[in-house]
Each structure stands twice: as C-alpha cells, then as structure tokens.
mmCIF file of C-alpha atoms in Angstrom:
data_model
loop_
_atom_site.group_PDB
_atom_site.id
_atom_site.type_symbol
_atom_site.label_atom_id
_atom_site.label_comp_id
_atom_site.label_asym_id
_atom_site.label_seq_id
_atom_site.Cartn_x
_atom_site.Cartn_y
_atom_site.Cartn_z
ATOM 1 C CA MET L 266 97.388 121.736 126.671
ATOM 2 C CA LYS L 267 94.095 122.509 124.917
ATOM 3 C CA ILE L 268 95.950 123.555 121.753
ATOM 4 C CA ALA L 269 97.967 120.328 121.722
ATOM 5 C CA PHE L 270 94.825 118.263 122.276
ATOM 6 C CA GLY L 271 93.042 120.156 119.476
ATOM 7 C CA VAL L 272 95.912 119.533 117.048
ATOM 8 C CA LEU L 273 95.867 115.844 118.009
ATOM 9 C CA LEU L 274 92.140 115.618 117.254
ATOM 10 C CA LEU L 275 92.582 117.357 113.887
ATOM 11 C CA SER L 276 95.333 114.908 113.000
ATOM 12 C CA ALA L 277 93.119 111.951 113.939
ATOM 13 C CA VAL L 278 90.207 113.299 111.873
ATOM 14 C CA ASN L 279 92.474 113.918 108.889
ATOM 15 C CA SER L 280 93.857 110.367 109.064
ATOM 16 C CA ALA L 281 90.352 108.922 109.315
ATOM 17 C CA LEU L 282 89.079 110.928 106.318
ATOM 18 C CA ILE L 283 92.042 109.910 104.144
ATOM 19 C CA ALA L 284 91.791 106.257 105.176
ATOM 20 C CA LEU L 285 88.033 106.022 104.567
ATOM 21 C CA THR L 286 88.307 107.797 101.205
ATOM 22 C CA ALA L 287 91.027 105.400 100.084
ATOM 23 C CA LEU L 288 89.053 102.422 101.402
ATOM 24 C CA LEU L 289 85.920 103.323 99.424
ATOM 25 C CA PHE L 290 88.018 103.810 96.297
ATOM 26 C CA VAL L 291 89.758 100.428 96.674
ATOM 27 C CA ILE L 292 86.442 98.661 97.340
ATOM 28 C CA SER L 293 85.074 100.229 94.160
ATOM 29 C CA LYS L 294 88.099 98.947 92.245
ATOM 30 C CA ASP L 295 87.222 95.460 93.515
ATOM 31 C CA SER L 296 83.747 95.910 91.937
ATOM 32 C CA GLU L 297 82.010 95.976 95.319
ATOM 33 C CA LEU L 298 80.884 99.608 94.949
ATOM 34 C CA PRO L 299 79.647 101.485 91.850
ATOM 35 C CA GLU L 300 82.261 102.666 89.323
ATOM 36 C CA SER L 301 81.261 106.273 90.082
ATOM 37 C CA PHE L 302 83.395 105.958 93.237
ATOM 38 C CA GLN L 303 86.482 105.788 90.984
ATOM 39 C CA LYS L 304 86.062 109.227 89.390
ATOM 40 C CA MET L 305 89.006 111.539 90.202
ATOM 41 C CA ASN L 306 89.343 115.299 90.427
ATOM 42 C CA SER L 307 92.289 117.264 89.009
ATOM 43 C CA PHE L 308 94.292 116.532 92.183
ATOM 44 C CA GLY L 309 93.991 112.754 91.731
ATOM 45 C CA VAL L 310 91.601 112.406 94.688
ATOM 46 C CA PRO L 311 88.413 110.276 94.411
ATOM 47 C CA VAL L 312 85.498 112.745 94.353
ATOM 48 C CA LEU L 313 82.529 110.676 95.516
ATOM 49 C CA PRO L 314 84.396 108.786 98.272
ATOM 50 C CA LEU L 315 85.665 112.101 99.629
ATOM 51 C CA PHE L 316 82.130 113.548 99.604
ATOM 52 C CA VAL L 317 80.656 110.467 101.287
ATOM 53 C CA THR L 318 83.393 110.513 103.914
ATOM 54 C CA GLY L 319 82.939 114.196 104.716
ATOM 55 C CA ALA L 320 79.131 114.017 104.679
ATOM 56 C CA SER L 321 78.973 110.934 106.900
ATOM 57 C CA SER L 322 81.331 112.569 109.408
ATOM 58 C CA ALA L 323 79.190 115.724 109.474
ATOM 59 C CA VAL L 324 75.968 113.727 109.925
ATOM 60 C CA LEU L 325 77.577 111.756 112.736
ATOM 61 C CA LEU L 326 78.230 114.985 114.630
ATOM 62 C CA LEU L 327 74.492 115.720 114.589
ATOM 63 C CA PHE L 328 73.842 112.662 116.759
ATOM 64 C CA ILE L 329 77.014 112.513 118.856
ATOM 65 C CA SER L 330 78.566 115.844 119.721
ATOM 66 C CA ASP L 331 80.169 115.210 123.114
ATOM 67 C CA LEU L 332 83.894 114.497 123.173
ATOM 68 C CA GLN L 333 83.555 111.289 125.204
ATOM 69 C CA GLY L 334 81.117 109.741 122.750
ATOM 70 C CA LEU L 335 83.318 110.584 119.764
ATOM 71 C CA ALA L 336 86.355 109.210 121.591
ATOM 72 C CA ASP L 337 84.506 105.920 122.164
ATOM 73 C CA LEU L 338 83.692 105.616 118.458
ATOM 74 C CA TYR L 339 87.272 106.387 117.517
ATOM 75 C CA ALA L 340 88.657 103.897 120.036
ATOM 76 C CA ILE L 341 86.480 100.973 118.960
ATOM 77 C CA GLY L 342 87.239 101.619 115.293
ATOM 78 C CA PHE L 343 90.949 102.200 115.816
ATOM 79 C CA VAL L 344 91.482 99.134 117.993
ATOM 80 C CA GLY L 345 89.349 96.999 115.699
ATOM 81 C CA ALA L 346 91.313 98.074 112.632
ATOM 82 C CA ILE L 347 94.642 97.255 114.285
ATOM 83 C CA ALA L 348 93.377 93.871 115.499
ATOM 84 C CA THR L 349 92.038 93.002 112.031
ATOM 85 C CA ASN L 350 95.289 94.026 110.348
ATOM 86 C CA LEU L 351 97.446 92.102 112.801
ATOM 87 C CA GLY L 352 95.276 88.989 112.658
ATOM 88 C CA SER L 353 94.983 88.854 108.866
ATOM 89 C CA THR L 354 98.744 89.325 108.496
ATOM 90 C CA ALA L 355 99.888 86.998 111.266
ATOM 91 C CA PHE L 356 97.625 84.073 110.264
ATOM 92 C CA SER L 357 98.088 84.472 106.515
ATOM 93 C CA LYS L 358 100.080 81.695 104.846
ATOM 94 C CA LYS L 359 101.057 84.001 101.988
ATOM 95 C CA VAL L 360 102.965 86.462 104.201
ATOM 96 C CA GLN L 361 106.500 85.271 104.850
ATOM 97 C CA MET L 362 108.123 86.474 108.078
ATOM 98 C CA LYS L 363 110.313 85.294 110.910
ATOM 99 C CA LEU L 364 108.695 83.030 113.493
ATOM 100 C CA SER L 365 109.560 85.450 116.309
ATOM 101 C CA ASN L 366 107.873 88.331 114.459
ATOM 102 C CA LYS L 367 104.802 86.217 113.741
ATOM 103 C CA LEU L 368 104.506 85.138 117.392
ATOM 104 C CA LEU L 369 104.801 88.769 118.498
ATOM 105 C CA MET L 370 102.061 89.798 116.069
ATOM 106 C CA ILE L 371 99.800 86.938 117.212
ATOM 107 C CA CYS L 372 100.231 87.896 120.876
ATOM 108 C CA THR L 373 99.538 91.541 120.067
ATOM 109 C CA PHE L 374 96.479 90.508 118.060
ATOM 110 C CA PHE L 375 94.963 88.640 121.024
ATOM 111 C CA ILE L 376 95.620 91.626 123.295
ATOM 112 C CA MET L 377 93.968 94.049 120.856
ATOM 113 C CA ALA L 378 91.090 91.619 120.276
ATOM 114 C CA GLY L 379 90.546 91.449 124.051
ATOM 115 C CA ILE L 380 90.459 95.234 124.263
ATOM 116 C CA GLU L 381 87.999 95.338 121.352
ATOM 117 C CA CYS L 382 85.684 92.835 123.077
ATOM 118 C CA THR L 383 85.847 94.918 126.248
ATOM 119 C CA LEU L 384 84.853 98.036 124.300
ATOM 120 C CA PHE L 385 81.949 96.122 122.732
ATOM 121 C CA ILE L 386 80.629 95.276 126.193
ATOM 122 C CA THR L 387 81.278 98.574 127.993
ATOM 123 C CA LYS L 388 80.439 100.982 125.137
ATOM 124 C CA PRO L 389 77.004 99.960 123.784
ATOM 125 C CA HIS L 390 76.529 103.081 121.615
ATOM 126 C CA ALA L 391 79.917 102.471 119.945
ATOM 127 C CA ARG L 392 79.014 98.803 119.460
ATOM 128 C CA ASN L 393 75.738 99.740 117.764
ATOM 129 C CA PHE L 394 77.604 102.187 115.513
ATOM 130 C CA VAL L 395 80.080 99.533 114.366
ATOM 131 C CA ILE L 396 77.309 96.989 113.747
ATOM 132 C CA ALA L 397 75.383 99.554 111.689
ATOM 133 C CA ILE L 398 78.457 100.346 109.572
ATOM 134 C CA LEU L 399 79.125 96.644 108.976
ATOM 135 C CA PHE L 400 75.486 96.064 108.055
ATOM 136 C CA VAL L 401 75.481 98.877 105.495
ATOM 137 C CA GLY L 402 78.793 97.654 104.057
ATOM 138 C CA VAL L 403 77.584 94.061 103.680
ATOM 139 C CA LEU L 404 74.320 95.312 102.133
ATOM 140 C CA PHE L 405 76.159 97.380 99.505
ATOM 141 C CA ARG L 406 78.508 94.492 98.773
ATOM 142 C CA SER L 407 75.619 92.078 98.264
ATOM 143 C CA MET L 408 73.835 94.520 95.952
ATOM 144 C CA MET L 409 76.951 95.071 93.818
ATOM 145 C CA LYS L 410 77.711 91.353 93.698
ATOM 146 C CA GLU L 411 74.193 90.616 92.480
ATOM 147 C CA ARG L 412 74.417 93.399 89.908
ATOM 148 C CA LYS L 413 77.800 92.170 88.669
ATOM 149 C CA GLU L 414 76.515 88.610 88.240
ATOM 150 C CA LYS L 415 73.531 89.938 86.285
ATOM 151 C CA GLU L 416 75.765 92.003 83.998
ATOM 152 C CA GLU L 417 78.044 89.019 83.333
ATOM 153 C CA LEU L 418 75.046 86.923 82.271
ATOM 154 C CA GLU L 419 73.831 89.641 79.904
ATOM 155 C CA LYS L 420 77.270 90.445 78.612
ATOM 156 C CA LYS L 421 77.933 89.490 75.006
ATOM 157 C CA PRO L 422 81.410 88.737 73.663
ATOM 158 C CA THR L 423 82.936 91.758 71.961
ATOM 159 C CA GLN L 424 85.931 92.127 69.712
ATOM 160 C CA ALA L 425 89.080 92.895 71.669
ATOM 161 C CA LEU L 426 90.949 96.096 71.019
ATOM 162 C CA ILE L 427 94.166 95.700 69.095
ATOM 163 C CA PRO L 428 96.887 97.096 71.390
ATOM 164 C CA LEU L 429 99.217 99.728 70.037
ATOM 165 C CA SER L 430 102.626 98.128 69.605
ATOM 166 C CA LEU L 431 105.349 100.663 68.943
ATOM 167 C CA PRO L 432 108.925 99.380 68.623
ATOM 168 C CA ILE L 433 112.034 100.130 70.632
ATOM 169 C CA PRO L 434 115.176 101.751 69.170
ATOM 170 C CA SER L 435 116.900 99.563 66.604
ATOM 171 C CA HIS L 436 120.268 101.217 67.218
ATOM 172 C CA GLU L 437 121.645 101.703 70.694
ATOM 173 C CA LYS L 438 123.660 104.739 69.551
ATOM 174 C CA GLN L 439 120.548 106.511 68.301
ATOM 175 C CA GLU L 440 119.698 109.650 70.276
ATOM 176 C CA LYS L 441 116.766 109.179 72.633
ATOM 177 C CA ILE L 442 114.310 111.891 73.706
ATOM 178 C CA LEU L 443 111.661 111.690 76.417
ATOM 179 C CA CYS L 444 108.640 113.977 76.227
ATOM 180 C CA SER L 445 106.064 114.093 79.034
ATOM 181 C CA VAL L 446 102.647 115.277 77.845
ATOM 182 C CA ILE L 447 99.206 115.856 79.316
ATOM 183 C CA GLY L 448 97.424 116.323 76.006
ATOM 184 C CA THR L 449 97.754 116.994 72.278
ATOM 185 C CA GLY L 450 99.108 120.506 72.564
ATOM 186 C CA HIS L 451 102.219 122.452 71.605
ATOM 187 C CA THR L 452 104.577 120.203 73.594
ATOM 188 C CA LEU L 453 103.619 117.052 71.676
ATOM 189 C CA GLN L 454 103.768 118.866 68.321
ATOM 190 C CA PHE L 455 107.253 120.202 69.060
ATOM 191 C CA ALA L 456 108.485 116.802 70.255
ATOM 192 C CA LEU L 457 107.365 115.081 67.037
ATOM 193 C CA ARG L 458 109.061 117.732 64.874
ATOM 194 C CA GLU L 459 112.254 117.730 66.947
ATOM 195 C CA ALA L 460 112.580 113.945 66.948
ATOM 196 C CA PHE L 461 112.064 113.830 63.176
ATOM 197 C CA SER L 462 114.617 116.591 62.484
ATOM 198 C CA ARG L 463 117.233 114.912 64.714
ATOM 199 C CA ASN L 464 116.386 111.390 63.555
ATOM 200 C CA ALA L 465 116.051 110.579 67.259
ATOM 201 C CA PHE L 466 113.958 107.942 68.991
ATOM 202 C CA LEU L 467 111.086 109.583 70.878
ATOM 203 C CA TYR L 468 109.491 108.266 74.071
ATOM 204 C CA ILE L 469 106.153 109.977 74.692
ATOM 205 C CA LEU L 470 105.138 109.605 78.336
ATOM 206 C CA PHE L 471 101.620 110.148 79.645
ATOM 207 C CA VAL L 472 101.190 109.877 83.422
ATOM 208 C CA ARG L 473 97.764 109.728 85.000
ATOM 209 C CA GLU L 474 98.303 111.299 88.408
ATOM 210 C CA GLN L 475 96.360 109.471 91.096
ATOM 211 C CA LYS L 476 96.855 109.738 94.852
ATOM 212 C CA VAL L 477 95.265 106.380 95.663
ATOM 213 C CA ILE L 478 96.662 103.501 93.599
ATOM 214 C CA THR L 479 95.533 99.863 93.710
ATOM 215 C CA HIS L 480 96.846 96.731 92.008
ATOM 216 C CA HIS L 481 94.065 97.170 89.432
ATOM 217 C CA ASP L 482 95.489 100.568 88.404
ATOM 218 C CA GLU L 483 98.927 99.066 87.813
ATOM 219 C CA LYS L 484 97.376 96.775 85.182
ATOM 220 C CA ASP L 485 95.462 99.553 83.390
ATOM 221 C CA SER L 486 96.398 100.223 79.774
ATOM 222 C CA TRP L 487 96.137 103.344 77.662
ATOM 223 C CA GLU L 488 93.048 101.966 75.861
ATOM 224 C CA GLN L 489 91.030 102.529 79.049
ATOM 225 C CA ASP L 490 92.037 106.199 79.359
ATOM 226 C CA SER L 491 90.287 108.697 77.062
ATOM 227 C CA LYS L 492 93.102 111.278 77.272
ATOM 228 C CA ALA L 493 95.719 108.662 76.440
ATOM 229 C CA ARG L 494 93.667 107.425 73.480
ATOM 230 C CA ASN L 495 93.457 110.980 72.114
ATOM 231 C CA ILE L 496 97.240 111.312 72.340
ATOM 232 C CA VAL L 497 97.813 107.989 70.586
ATOM 233 C CA ASP L 498 95.357 108.944 67.824
ATOM 234 C CA TYR L 499 97.188 112.231 67.346
ATOM 235 C CA ILE L 500 100.547 110.445 67.133
ATOM 236 C CA MET L 501 99.214 107.968 64.577
ATOM 237 C CA MET L 502 97.899 110.776 62.369
ATOM 238 C CA ASN L 503 100.741 113.305 62.666
ATOM 239 C CA ALA L 504 103.972 111.367 63.243
ATOM 240 C CA SER L 505 106.284 111.243 60.244
ATOM 241 C CA ASP L 506 107.936 107.979 61.300
ATOM 242 C CA LEU L 507 106.156 105.675 63.775
ATOM 243 C CA SER L 508 109.138 103.315 63.867
ATOM 244 C CA ASN L 509 111.019 105.898 65.959
ATOM 245 C CA ILE L 510 108.244 106.524 68.512
ATOM 246 C CA CYS L 511 107.212 104.654 71.648
ATOM 247 C CA PHE L 512 104.172 105.627 73.729
ATOM 248 C CA LEU L 513 104.517 105.058 77.483
ATOM 249 C CA TYR L 514 101.505 105.011 79.803
ATOM 250 C CA SER L 515 101.637 104.978 83.584
ATOM 251 C CA VAL L 516 99.522 105.578 86.691
ATOM 252 C CA SER L 517 101.515 107.251 89.464
ATOM 253 C CA ASP L 518 101.096 109.427 92.539
ATOM 254 C CA SER L 519 104.047 111.589 91.448
ATOM 255 C CA ILE L 520 104.493 112.797 87.874
ATOM 256 C CA SER L 521 107.980 114.160 88.500
ATOM 257 C CA GLN L 522 109.290 110.904 89.962
ATOM 258 C CA LYS L 523 107.871 108.909 87.062
ATOM 259 C CA ILE L 524 109.506 111.255 84.529
ATOM 260 C CA VAL L 525 112.899 110.929 86.209
ATOM 261 C CA ARG L 526 112.642 107.143 86.518
ATOM 262 C CA SER L 527 111.663 106.839 82.854
ATOM 263 C CA ALA L 528 114.545 109.081 81.774
ATOM 264 C CA LEU L 529 117.008 106.899 83.673
ATOM 265 C CA GLN L 530 115.413 103.616 82.575
ATOM 266 C CA TYR L 531 115.494 104.433 78.857
ATOM 267 C CA GLU L 532 118.811 106.325 79.028
ATOM 268 C CA VAL L 533 117.564 109.415 77.221
ATOM 269 C CA SER L 534 119.755 112.438 76.558
ATOM 270 C CA LEU L 535 116.960 115.031 76.420
ATOM 271 C CA VAL L 536 113.736 115.566 78.370
ATOM 272 C CA LEU L 537 111.003 117.841 77.006
ATOM 273 C CA LEU L 538 108.416 119.301 79.369
ATOM 274 C CA GLY L 539 105.539 121.682 78.812
ATOM 275 C CA LYS L 540 104.853 124.630 81.060
ATOM 276 C CA SER L 541 102.961 123.657 84.207
ATOM 277 C CA ARG L 542 99.261 124.532 84.186
ATOM 278 C CA ARG L 543 98.870 124.297 87.924
ATOM 279 C CA SER L 544 97.541 127.267 89.809
ATOM 280 C CA PRO L 545 99.856 128.947 92.376
ATOM 281 C CA LEU L 546 97.881 127.331 95.220
ATOM 282 C CA ALA L 547 98.100 123.875 93.622
ATOM 283 C CA THR L 548 101.831 124.367 93.087
ATOM 284 C CA VAL L 549 102.325 125.157 96.773
ATOM 285 C CA ILE L 550 100.292 122.108 97.852
ATOM 286 C CA ARG L 551 101.503 119.548 95.296
ATOM 287 C CA GLY L 552 104.862 120.970 94.270
ATOM 288 C CA ASP L 553 106.164 122.139 90.911
ATOM 289 C CA VAL L 554 106.857 119.284 88.482
ATOM 290 C CA VAL L 555 109.524 121.144 86.499
ATOM 291 C CA SER L 556 111.512 122.107 89.602
ATOM 292 C CA GLU L 557 111.356 118.587 91.012
ATOM 293 C CA VAL L 558 112.468 117.046 87.709
ATOM 294 C CA ARG L 559 115.315 119.568 87.358
ATOM 295 C CA LYS L 560 116.629 118.674 90.821
ATOM 296 C CA SER L 561 116.506 114.910 90.236
ATOM 297 C CA LEU L 562 117.744 114.558 86.659
ATOM 298 C CA PRO L 563 121.439 113.649 86.247
ATOM 299 C CA ARG L 564 123.721 116.247 84.696
ATOM 300 C CA ASN L 565 124.192 114.312 81.468
ATOM 301 C CA VAL L 566 120.461 114.659 80.663
ATOM 302 C CA ASP L 567 119.339 117.998 79.210
ATOM 303 C CA LEU L 568 115.990 119.479 80.222
ATOM 304 C CA VAL L 569 114.046 121.757 77.861
ATOM 305 C CA LEU L 570 110.961 123.622 79.088
ATOM 306 C CA LEU L 571 108.468 124.581 76.377
ATOM 307 C CA CYS L 572 106.363 127.660 77.079
#
C-alpha cells in the first residue's frame, strides 16, 4: 500500500512539474515573462522554467513538510485548475460543442467551483498559498506589460528581412531527395553534391526539436533561428543550382515524425540522414531517429544513412 501511494505521489509531482514548466514557457511566449524563459536545452526543454519549477517546489518543502499540508495545496490547485478549464471552455462562444456536452460541463464546473470555495474556507494555509501565487503572477505580468509598452514606444522602424524564396520542382517527373540536417556538416555537403550529380530536386529539412510548442512557434520562420540561418547561408554560397533546392523549416516535438511526414508530403524517392549524435542515454530516453524513420518510411522510399 505504501509503495502504491508513493508511486502515486511521484506521478502527481511529475505532472505538476511538467505542467508548470510548460505554463511558464507559454506565458513567456505571450510576452508576459522575460524572453530568457524561452531558452531550450538540447532535449527541447525550457531551461529557466524547469529550474524555477524545481526550485520553487524545493523551497515549498522547507515550509510545509507534512503530507496533509501538501495534500491540501495539491487539492486546492488541482480542483481550481479543473474548474477554470471547464468554465472557460463551457462559457466560451468560440468553442463549438453539442448542447448536452456544454450543459454537462457547466454542471461539473459549478460542482468543482463549490468544492474550491469549500477548500478556500476550510484550508486557510492553502488559500494563502494560492493568493500569494496569484499575486506574484499578476505582479510579473504587470511588470512585463509595462516594459513591453516602453519598448514599443522606443522602437524604431527597421528594414524587414527579405525572406528566402526557393522554388518548387518545375517537372513532376524530376527525382526528389529529402535531406534532414542539424548543421552545415558532411550530410549537407553530400546532399548538395548528390542532388547536382543526379539533377534531382533537393528538399533540405531543418527541424528545431522542442517539447513544448505554442501557436507562436508554429509561425516562426528560419530567419529567427541562428542555426537555420547558417544552413541557408551555406546553401546560398555552395549550391551549384539554387533552382533545384528548397529549404524547409519546422518546429516539432518529434524529428522522426516530421521527416516521415515531409517525405510523404513531397513524394520523395530518397531520404538522406546523418548519423545520430545523441548519447546512449539520450537515445534510450528520446528514441533513435534513424530507427524510427526506417520503421515508418514506405518501401518505395530509399533511406541512406551517412556516417
């Protein structure tokens, strides 16, 4: 029983850490927290939000260490989050759903809201904790909003970047090659030479792996990514025929899935991949890209691994 209860607590803590990390990252994307909260590590996880989440949880344990007190904090936060989610969805005019489903969500919202009010009254220490968190959040939001307004007033108009516009194949029967790259190394050099020798159309795909993705990330372009800009510069300087090259940029939580989807979308006959640079531990945790692509690619698409 104790083991099962311990595993349940670990699962709850893990969910809370992931949720809070993602929340801080999304708030930063909405310009309500500093841009430093958007910096990622090699695993595509926001560094500063993860640190803040872990540190705040550790500091909390210094003040509340008994299981009952922690359970009260978890309950008031958990119930409040569900009530907020249900209420914002059920009363939103933009969300289309059946009337029966909406009525069920509204009824559930009032039940959860009643439970939340009860917890506010019967658990004063949990109530004070929630109020403190909300106060800090509103304070940070006000500071960032004021800073953003100040920057917009001081901002001068600048010349817009000219986007790279590379064409699509002019002949449908022309051979198409997809090359996934992470930099300007041997894989990109080989792909440019191979496409030129075969007179094939080359799609060069760069995927920025990111575990937390917002609607802002989906609108990002390669001009905002330093690694992508380096690849484009290399292509412009070393490609023999730019008319047969198309640079693809994407933000995804799975590189392998994006490679396979791109191969199917553009109907390529050959996929070129470089050797994975992941450590054995990272491969176990995140999976091997080459193996996942090999399993998912259709049989009519050849896969070449460059060492």
